[in-house]
Coordinates of C-alpha atoms and ligand atoms in Angstrom, one line a residue:
M1 CA -52.1 -56.2 72.4
S2 CA -52.1 -53.9 75.5
K3 CA -55.3 -52.6 77.0
Y4 CA -54.2 -48.9 76.5
T5 CA -52.2 -47.0 74.0
I6 CA -50.6 -44.0 75.6
A7 CA -49.0 -41.5 73.3
W8 CA -45.7 -40.6 74.9
L9 CA -44.7 -37.0 74.2
P10 CA -41.7 -35.9 76.2
G11 CA -41.1 -32.8 74.2
D12 CA -37.8 -31.1 75.0
G13 CA -35.8 -29.6 77.8
I14 CA -36.6 -31.0 81.2
G15 CA -39.7 -32.6 79.5
Q16 CA -37.4 -35.5 78.8
D17 CA -36.1 -35.8 82.3
V18 CA -39.5 -35.8 84.1
M19 CA -41.1 -38.1 81.6
E20 CA -38.4 -40.7 82.2
A21 CA -39.3 -40.5 85.9
A22 CA -43.0 -40.9 85.2
R23 CA -42.4 -43.9 83.0
M24 CA -40.5 -45.6 85.8
V25 CA -43.6 -45.4 88.1
L26 CA -46.0 -46.5 85.4
D27 CA -43.8 -49.5 84.6
A28 CA -43.6 -50.3 88.2
L29 CA -47.4 -50.2 88.5
R30 CA -47.5 -52.7 85.5
L31 CA -50.1 -50.7 83.7
D32 CA -51.3 -52.8 80.7
A33 CA -50.2 -50.1 78.2
S34 CA -48.0 -49.5 75.2
Y35 CA -46.3 -46.1 74.9
P36 CA -45.6 -45.1 71.3
Q37 CA -43.4 -42.1 71.2
G38 CA -44.6 -39.0 69.4
D39 CA -42.5 -36.2 67.9
I40 CA -43.3 -32.8 69.4
G41 CA -41.4 -29.7 70.4
W42 CA -38.7 -27.2 69.4
E43 CA -36.4 -29.5 67.4
F44 CA -39.3 -30.3 65.1
W45 CA -40.1 -26.7 64.6
C46 CA -36.5 -25.9 63.7
A47 CA -36.2 -28.9 61.4
E48 CA -39.6 -29.1 59.8
G49 CA -41.4 -25.8 60.6
D50 CA -44.0 -27.7 62.7
A51 CA -43.7 -28.3 66.4
L52 CA -46.6 -30.7 66.2
P53 CA -46.1 -32.7 63.0
E54 CA -49.1 -34.3 61.3
R55 CA -47.8 -37.8 62.1
T56 CA -48.1 -36.9 65.8
V57 CA -51.6 -35.7 65.3
D58 CA -52.3 -39.1 63.6
L59 CA -50.7 -40.9 66.4
L60 CA -52.9 -39.1 68.9
K61 CA -56.0 -40.1 66.9
S62 CA -55.1 -43.7 67.5
C63 CA -54.4 -43.4 71.3
T64 CA -56.4 -43.8 74.4
A65 CA -54.6 -40.9 76.2
A66 CA -51.3 -39.1 76.1
M67 CA -48.6 -38.0 78.5
F68 CA -46.9 -34.8 77.6
G69 CA -43.7 -33.4 79.1
A70 CA -42.9 -29.8 78.1
I71 CA -41.7 -27.9 75.1
T72 CA -39.8 -24.7 74.5
S73 CA -41.5 -21.9 72.7
K74 CA -40.3 -18.5 71.5
P75 CA -41.9 -15.4 70.2
V76 CA -42.6 -15.2 66.5
V77 CA -39.5 -13.4 65.3
A78 CA -37.1 -15.4 67.5
A79 CA -38.8 -18.6 66.3
E80 CA -38.4 -17.8 62.6
A81 CA -34.7 -17.1 63.2
E82 CA -34.1 -20.7 64.4
L83 CA -35.8 -22.3 61.4
R84 CA -33.6 -24.3 59.0
P85 CA -32.5 -21.8 56.4
E86 CA -34.5 -23.3 53.6
L87 CA -37.7 -22.9 55.6
R88 CA -37.2 -19.2 56.5
G89 CA -39.3 -16.5 54.8
K90 CA -42.1 -19.0 53.8
G91 CA -44.6 -17.5 56.2
L92 CA -44.4 -20.4 58.7
V93 CA -45.7 -19.2 62.1
Y94 CA -44.9 -20.9 65.4
R95 CA -48.0 -22.0 67.2
S96 CA -48.0 -23.6 70.6
P97 CA -48.5 -27.4 70.2
I98 CA -50.4 -27.7 73.5
V99 CA -52.9 -25.1 72.5
R100 CA -53.2 -26.8 69.1
M101 CA -53.8 -30.2 70.7
R102 CA -56.5 -28.7 73.0
Q103 CA -58.3 -27.2 70.0
L104 CA -57.8 -30.0 67.5
F105 CA -59.1 -32.7 69.9
D106 CA -61.6 -30.4 71.7
L107 CA -59.9 -31.0 75.1
Y108 CA -62.3 -28.6 76.7
T109 CA -61.6 -29.3 80.3
C110 CA -58.3 -28.3 81.9
L111 CA -58.4 -30.1 85.3
R112 CA -55.9 -28.8 87.8
P113 CA -55.9 -30.3 91.3
C114 CA -53.9 -28.3 93.9
K115 CA -53.4 -30.3 97.0
A116 CA -51.0 -29.6 99.8
Y117 CA -49.4 -33.0 100.5
P118 CA -48.7 -33.2 104.2
G119 CA -45.2 -32.3 105.1
N120 CA -44.2 -30.6 101.8
P121 CA -41.9 -27.8 103.0
L122 CA -43.2 -25.7 100.2
N123 CA -46.9 -25.7 101.3
F124 CA -48.3 -22.3 101.9
K125 CA -50.7 -23.8 104.4
E126 CA -51.2 -27.5 105.3
G127 CA -54.6 -28.9 104.3
I128 CA -55.2 -26.9 101.1
D129 CA -57.1 -29.1 98.6
L130 CA -58.5 -27.1 95.7
V131 CA -59.5 -28.2 92.2
I132 CA -59.7 -25.9 89.2
L133 CA -61.5 -26.6 86.0
R134 CA -60.4 -24.2 83.4
E135 CA -62.2 -23.8 80.1
N136 CA -59.6 -24.9 77.6
T137 CA -60.7 -24.0 74.0
E138 CA -62.3 -20.5 73.9
D139 CA -62.2 -17.1 75.5
L140 CA -59.1 -15.0 75.0
Y141 CA -57.3 -18.1 73.6
S142 CA -59.6 -18.5 70.7
G143 CA -56.8 -17.0 68.5
V144 CA -59.1 -14.4 66.8
E145 CA -56.6 -11.5 67.0
F146 CA -55.7 -8.5 64.9
H147 CA -52.6 -6.4 64.7
P148 CA -52.5 -4.2 62.7
V149 CA -56.3 -3.8 62.9
P150 CA -57.8 -4.0 59.4
A151 CA -59.8 -1.0 58.2
E152 CA -62.9 -3.1 57.6
L153 CA -62.9 -4.3 61.2
A154 CA -62.4 -0.7 62.5
S155 CA -65.2 0.6 60.4
T156 CA -67.6 -2.1 61.5
L157 CA -66.7 -1.5 65.1
S158 CA -67.2 2.2 64.7
S159 CA -70.7 1.7 63.4
L160 CA -71.7 -1.0 66.0
S161 CA -70.0 0.0 69.2
K162 CA -70.1 3.3 71.0
P163 CA -67.2 2.4 73.4
F164 CA -65.1 2.0 70.3
R165 CA -65.2 5.8 69.6
P166 CA -62.0 6.7 71.4
F167 CA -60.1 4.2 69.2
Q168 CA -61.6 4.9 65.8
G169 CA -59.2 7.6 64.7
L170 CA -56.1 5.4 65.3
S171 CA -54.3 3.9 62.4
G172 CA -54.4 0.1 62.4
D173 CA -50.8 -0.4 63.5
Q174 CA -51.4 1.8 66.6
Y175 CA -53.6 -0.8 68.4
A176 CA -54.4 -4.4 68.6
V177 CA -57.6 -6.4 69.1
S178 CA -57.9 -9.8 70.7
C179 CA -61.4 -11.3 70.8
K180 CA -62.7 -12.9 73.9
I181 CA -65.2 -15.4 72.5
N182 CA -67.2 -17.4 74.9
T183 CA -70.0 -19.6 73.7
K184 CA -73.1 -20.9 75.4
R185 CA -72.1 -24.5 74.6
G186 CA -68.5 -23.9 75.8
S187 CA -69.6 -22.3 79.1
E188 CA -72.3 -24.8 79.8
R189 CA -70.1 -27.8 79.3
I190 CA -67.2 -26.6 81.5
V191 CA -69.5 -25.6 84.3
R192 CA -71.3 -29.0 84.0
A193 CA -67.9 -30.7 84.1
A194 CA -67.1 -28.9 87.3
F195 CA -70.4 -29.9 89.0
E196 CA -70.1 -33.5 87.8
W197 CA -66.5 -33.6 89.1
A198 CA -67.7 -32.2 92.4
R199 CA -70.5 -34.7 92.8
K200 CA -68.3 -37.6 91.8
N201 CA -65.7 -36.6 94.3
K202 CA -68.1 -35.7 97.1
R203 CA -67.2 -32.0 97.0
K204 CA -69.5 -29.4 98.5
K205 CA -69.1 -26.2 96.6
V206 CA -68.4 -24.9 93.1
T207 CA -67.2 -21.3 92.7
I208 CA -67.7 -19.7 89.3
V209 CA -64.9 -17.2 88.6
H210 CA -65.7 -14.3 86.3
K211 CA -65.6 -10.5 85.9
A212 CA -69.2 -10.2 84.6
N213 CA -69.6 -6.7 86.2
V214 CA -67.1 -5.3 83.7
V215 CA -66.8 -7.8 80.9
R216 CA -70.5 -8.0 80.5
A217 CA -71.0 -9.8 77.3
S218 CA -68.6 -12.8 77.4
D219 CA -68.3 -13.2 81.2
G220 CA -72.0 -12.4 81.6
L221 CA -72.8 -15.2 79.3
F222 CA -70.4 -17.6 81.1
L223 CA -72.0 -16.8 84.4
E224 CA -75.6 -17.0 83.1
E225 CA -75.0 -20.4 81.6
G226 CA -73.2 -21.5 84.8
R227 CA -76.1 -20.5 86.9
K228 CA -78.5 -22.6 84.8
V229 CA -76.3 -25.6 85.2
A230 CA -76.0 -25.1 88.9
R231 CA -79.8 -25.4 89.3
E232 CA -79.5 -29.0 88.3
Y233 CA -77.2 -29.7 91.2
P234 CA -79.1 -28.7 94.3
D235 CA -76.8 -30.9 96.4
I236 CA -73.8 -28.7 95.6
Q237 CA -73.5 -25.1 96.7
L238 CA -73.0 -22.5 94.0
D239 CA -70.6 -19.6 94.8
E240 CA -69.7 -16.8 92.4
A241 CA -66.6 -14.6 92.6
N242 CA -64.9 -11.9 90.7
V243 CA -61.5 -13.1 89.5
D244 CA -59.5 -10.2 91.1
A245 CA -61.3 -10.7 94.5
V246 CA -60.9 -14.4 94.4
C247 CA -57.1 -14.1 94.0
M248 CA -57.1 -12.1 97.3
W249 CA -59.5 -14.4 99.1
L250 CA -57.7 -17.6 98.0
L251 CA -54.6 -16.4 99.6
K252 CA -56.4 -15.1 102.7
N253 CA -58.5 -18.1 103.2
P254 CA -58.0 -21.0 100.9
F255 CA -60.2 -23.2 103.0
N256 CA -63.3 -21.3 101.9
Y257 CA -62.9 -22.7 98.4
D258 CA -63.4 -26.2 97.0
V259 CA -63.9 -26.6 93.3
L260 CA -63.4 -23.5 91.1
V261 CA -64.5 -23.2 87.5
A262 CA -63.4 -20.4 85.1
P263 CA -63.1 -19.2 81.6
N264 CA -59.7 -19.9 79.9
L265 CA -57.6 -16.9 80.9
Y266 CA -58.8 -16.5 84.5
G267 CA -58.5 -20.2 84.9
D268 CA -54.9 -20.0 83.7
I269 CA -54.1 -17.2 86.2
I270 CA -55.8 -18.8 89.3
S271 CA -54.1 -22.1 88.4
D272 CA -50.7 -20.6 88.9
L273 CA -51.7 -18.9 92.1
C274 CA -53.1 -22.1 93.5
A275 CA -50.2 -24.2 92.3
Q276 CA -47.8 -22.0 94.2
M277 CA -49.8 -22.5 97.4
V278 CA -49.1 -26.3 97.2
G279 CA -45.4 -26.3 96.2
G280 CA -45.1 -24.5 92.9
L281 CA -44.0 -25.8 89.5
G282 CA -42.6 -29.1 90.8
F283 CA -46.1 -30.0 92.0
G284 CA -48.6 -28.4 89.5
C285 CA -50.1 -31.0 87.1
S286 CA -53.0 -30.8 84.7
G287 CA -55.2 -32.9 82.5
N288 CA -56.6 -31.6 79.2
I289 CA -59.7 -33.7 78.9
G290 CA -62.1 -34.1 76.0
E291 CA -64.8 -36.7 75.2
K292 CA -62.5 -39.0 73.3
L293 CA -58.9 -38.1 74.3
A294 CA -57.1 -36.7 77.3
V295 CA -53.6 -35.3 77.5
F296 CA -51.9 -35.2 80.9
E297 CA -48.9 -32.9 81.7
P298 CA -47.0 -31.0 84.4
S299 CA -47.9 -27.3 84.3
H300 CA -44.2 -26.2 84.1
G301 CA -42.3 -25.5 80.9
S302 CA -39.0 -26.9 79.5
A303 CA -36.7 -25.0 81.9
P304 CA -33.8 -25.1 79.4
K305 CA -31.2 -24.3 81.9
Y306 CA -31.8 -27.6 83.7
A307 CA -32.3 -29.7 80.5
G308 CA -30.8 -33.1 80.7
Q309 CA -29.3 -32.5 84.2
Y310 CA -31.9 -34.8 86.0
K311 CA -32.1 -32.2 88.7
V312 CA -35.8 -31.0 88.6
N313 CA -38.7 -32.4 90.5
P314 CA -40.7 -35.0 88.7
I315 CA -43.6 -35.0 91.1
A316 CA -45.8 -32.8 88.9
T317 CA -45.4 -35.3 86.0
I318 CA -45.9 -38.3 88.3
L319 CA -49.1 -36.7 89.7
A320 CA -50.1 -36.1 86.0
A321 CA -49.7 -39.8 85.5
K322 CA -51.9 -40.4 88.6
M323 CA -54.6 -38.2 87.0
M324 CA -54.3 -40.3 83.8
L325 CA -54.8 -43.5 85.8
D326 CA -57.9 -42.0 87.4
W327 CA -59.2 -40.9 84.0
L328 CA -58.6 -44.5 82.6
G329 CA -60.6 -45.9 85.5
E330 CA -57.5 -47.5 87.0
T331 CA -58.5 -46.2 90.4
E332 CA -56.5 -48.7 92.5
K333 CA -53.3 -47.9 90.7
A334 CA -54.0 -44.2 90.9
N335 CA -54.5 -44.4 94.6
R336 CA -51.4 -46.5 95.1
L337 CA -49.4 -44.0 93.2
E338 CA -50.8 -41.0 95.1
N339 CA -50.2 -42.7 98.4
A340 CA -46.7 -43.6 97.6
T341 CA -46.0 -40.1 96.4
G342 CA -47.6 -38.6 99.5
A343 CA -45.5 -41.0 101.7
V344 CA -42.2 -39.9 100.1
I345 CA -43.1 -36.2 100.5
K346 CA -44.1 -36.7 104.1
E347 CA -41.0 -38.7 105.0
G348 CA -38.8 -35.9 103.6
A349 CA -35.7 -38.1 103.1
V350 CA -35.7 -37.7 99.3
R351 CA -36.2 -34.1 98.2
T352 CA -35.2 -32.3 95.0
Y353 CA -33.6 -28.9 95.0
D354 CA -36.8 -27.0 94.9
M355 CA -37.8 -28.7 98.2
G356 CA -34.5 -27.9 99.8
G357 CA -32.8 -31.2 99.1
S358 CA -30.2 -32.6 96.8
A359 CA -32.0 -35.7 95.4
R360 CA -32.1 -36.0 91.6
T361 CA -35.0 -36.5 89.3
L362 CA -34.7 -40.3 89.1
D363 CA -33.9 -40.6 92.8
M364 CA -37.3 -39.2 93.5
A365 CA -38.9 -41.6 91.0
R366 CA -37.1 -44.6 92.6
A367 CA -38.2 -43.5 96.1
I368 CA -41.8 -43.4 94.9
V369 CA -41.5 -46.8 93.2
A370 CA -40.1 -48.3 96.4
R371 CA -43.2 -47.1 98.3
L372 CA -45.7 -48.5 95.7
Ligands
NAI401 P1 -40.4 -23.1 83.2 O1 -41.6 -23.7 83.8 O2 -39.8 -23.9 82.1 O3 -39.3 -22.9 84.3 C1 -39.2 -21.8 85.2 C2 -38.3 -22.2 86.4 O4 -39.1 -22.9 87.3 C3 -37.1 -23.1 86.0 O5 -36.0 -22.3 85.6 C4 -36.9 -23.8 87.3 O6 -36.2 -23.0 88.2 C5 -38.3 -23.9 87.8 N1 -38.9 -25.3 87.5 C6 -39.7 -25.6 86.4 N2 -40.0 -26.9 86.5 C7 -39.5 -27.4 87.6 C8 -39.5 -28.6 88.2 N3 -40.2 -29.7 87.7 N4 -38.9 -28.8 89.4 C9 -38.2 -27.8 89.9 N5 -38.1 -26.6 89.4 C10 -38.8 -26.4 88.2 O7 -40.8 -21.7 82.7 P2 -40.0 -20.6 81.7 O8 -38.6 -20.6 82.2 O9 -40.8 -19.4 81.8 O10 -40.1 -21.2 80.3 C11 -39.1 -22.1 79.7 C12 -39.7 -22.6 78.4 O11 -40.8 -23.4 78.6 C13 -40.1 -21.4 77.5 O12 -39.7 -21.7 76.1 C14 -41.7 -21.5 77.6 O13 -42.3 -21.0 76.5 C15 -41.9 -23.0 77.8 N6 -43.1 -23.3 78.5 C16 -43.7 -24.5 78.1 C17 -44.8 -25.0 78.7 C18 -45.4 -26.3 78.3 O14 -44.7 -27.0 77.6 N7 -46.6 -26.6 78.7 C19 -45.5 -24.2 79.8 C20 -44.7 -23.1 80.2 C21 -43.6 -22.6 79.6
MG402 MG1 -50.0 -21.2 82.6

């Protein structure tokens, strides 16, 4: 039996292409692992009405970790229209499998390193090395949403909230409510994860990203809990920044930042900003990490127009595999993989289209394997 069981979830679109590339490097590293394949993505929604079938959830329960490619998703009405005819009109609602995995397995940390590998022609500036920890289960992604707004909710809000007054005369279909729910436990543990990560990786500063001056209740709580945690880490500097300001400052001077921690939505937004500074979608990778399971993935989607063409850049997925190796404690293999990837980027002989070259997905994987 292998040491690790890694659920292999390519999904659809270019998810298949980039995962094939990632597998080439893991095989070349001779990781002692088996890779049972799991069904996930658009074809399973169309055929079964579930993009994350129960058998895949069961598979995940039996695995050490998972590698996930990408999946196509579509708005509710368009999704319903592509269901097998027998399944239509049964009230099936498309839900994002990745959001479901995060919630089902309490993968509360979304870890997103954004590092400018030297010589990458897509770097905004050389030397950027930021790490984002995004809260992954609560906040505006908690799924507590209303449209139309039920009368009971409107009447409760009328009696409890003065700022609700301008909305109280509206009929329920004229507005929508999405709840931003942040808990003490959720805020505490993600900020702690950020400080722990900083300490372990010899980082100097953690910036808590928020908008507590306006979103007083939920962001106020996040910031308060964060400050309490920070007191336990006197060796690491605490910094606090409003989410809007930090977007500007990150662009102006990325070197003033080190580790950033944020509630779910702000974390999502600053992740894309930071990913673009180090090469964009072909380089952005992330780990969804819980206490028992972690799922690693490129940040990009299924890019349907390139599906099956083996044209896109697999580096994001290969760096996600590197993150998985770190998480497994396979540090030597993780470092070898990162060094090989860095060497190929620096050399510049093999570049995919996004980097201005004409190399194909598996050419990039082969070049990295050759440098291992
Ligand atoms: P996308 O990330 O799939 O692609 C946008 C564009 O970025 C592509 O057309 C391509 O030009 C470029 N790109 C993406 N990955 C690349 C790579 N590895 N190398 C080079 N270029 C790359 O985003 P889009 O087009 O908004 O969404 C397509 C589908 O993917 C949608 O159905 C969306 O819902 C889904 N999606 C899934 C995600 C996931 O599985 N985690 C995340 C984001 C979107
Ligand atoms: Mg995103």
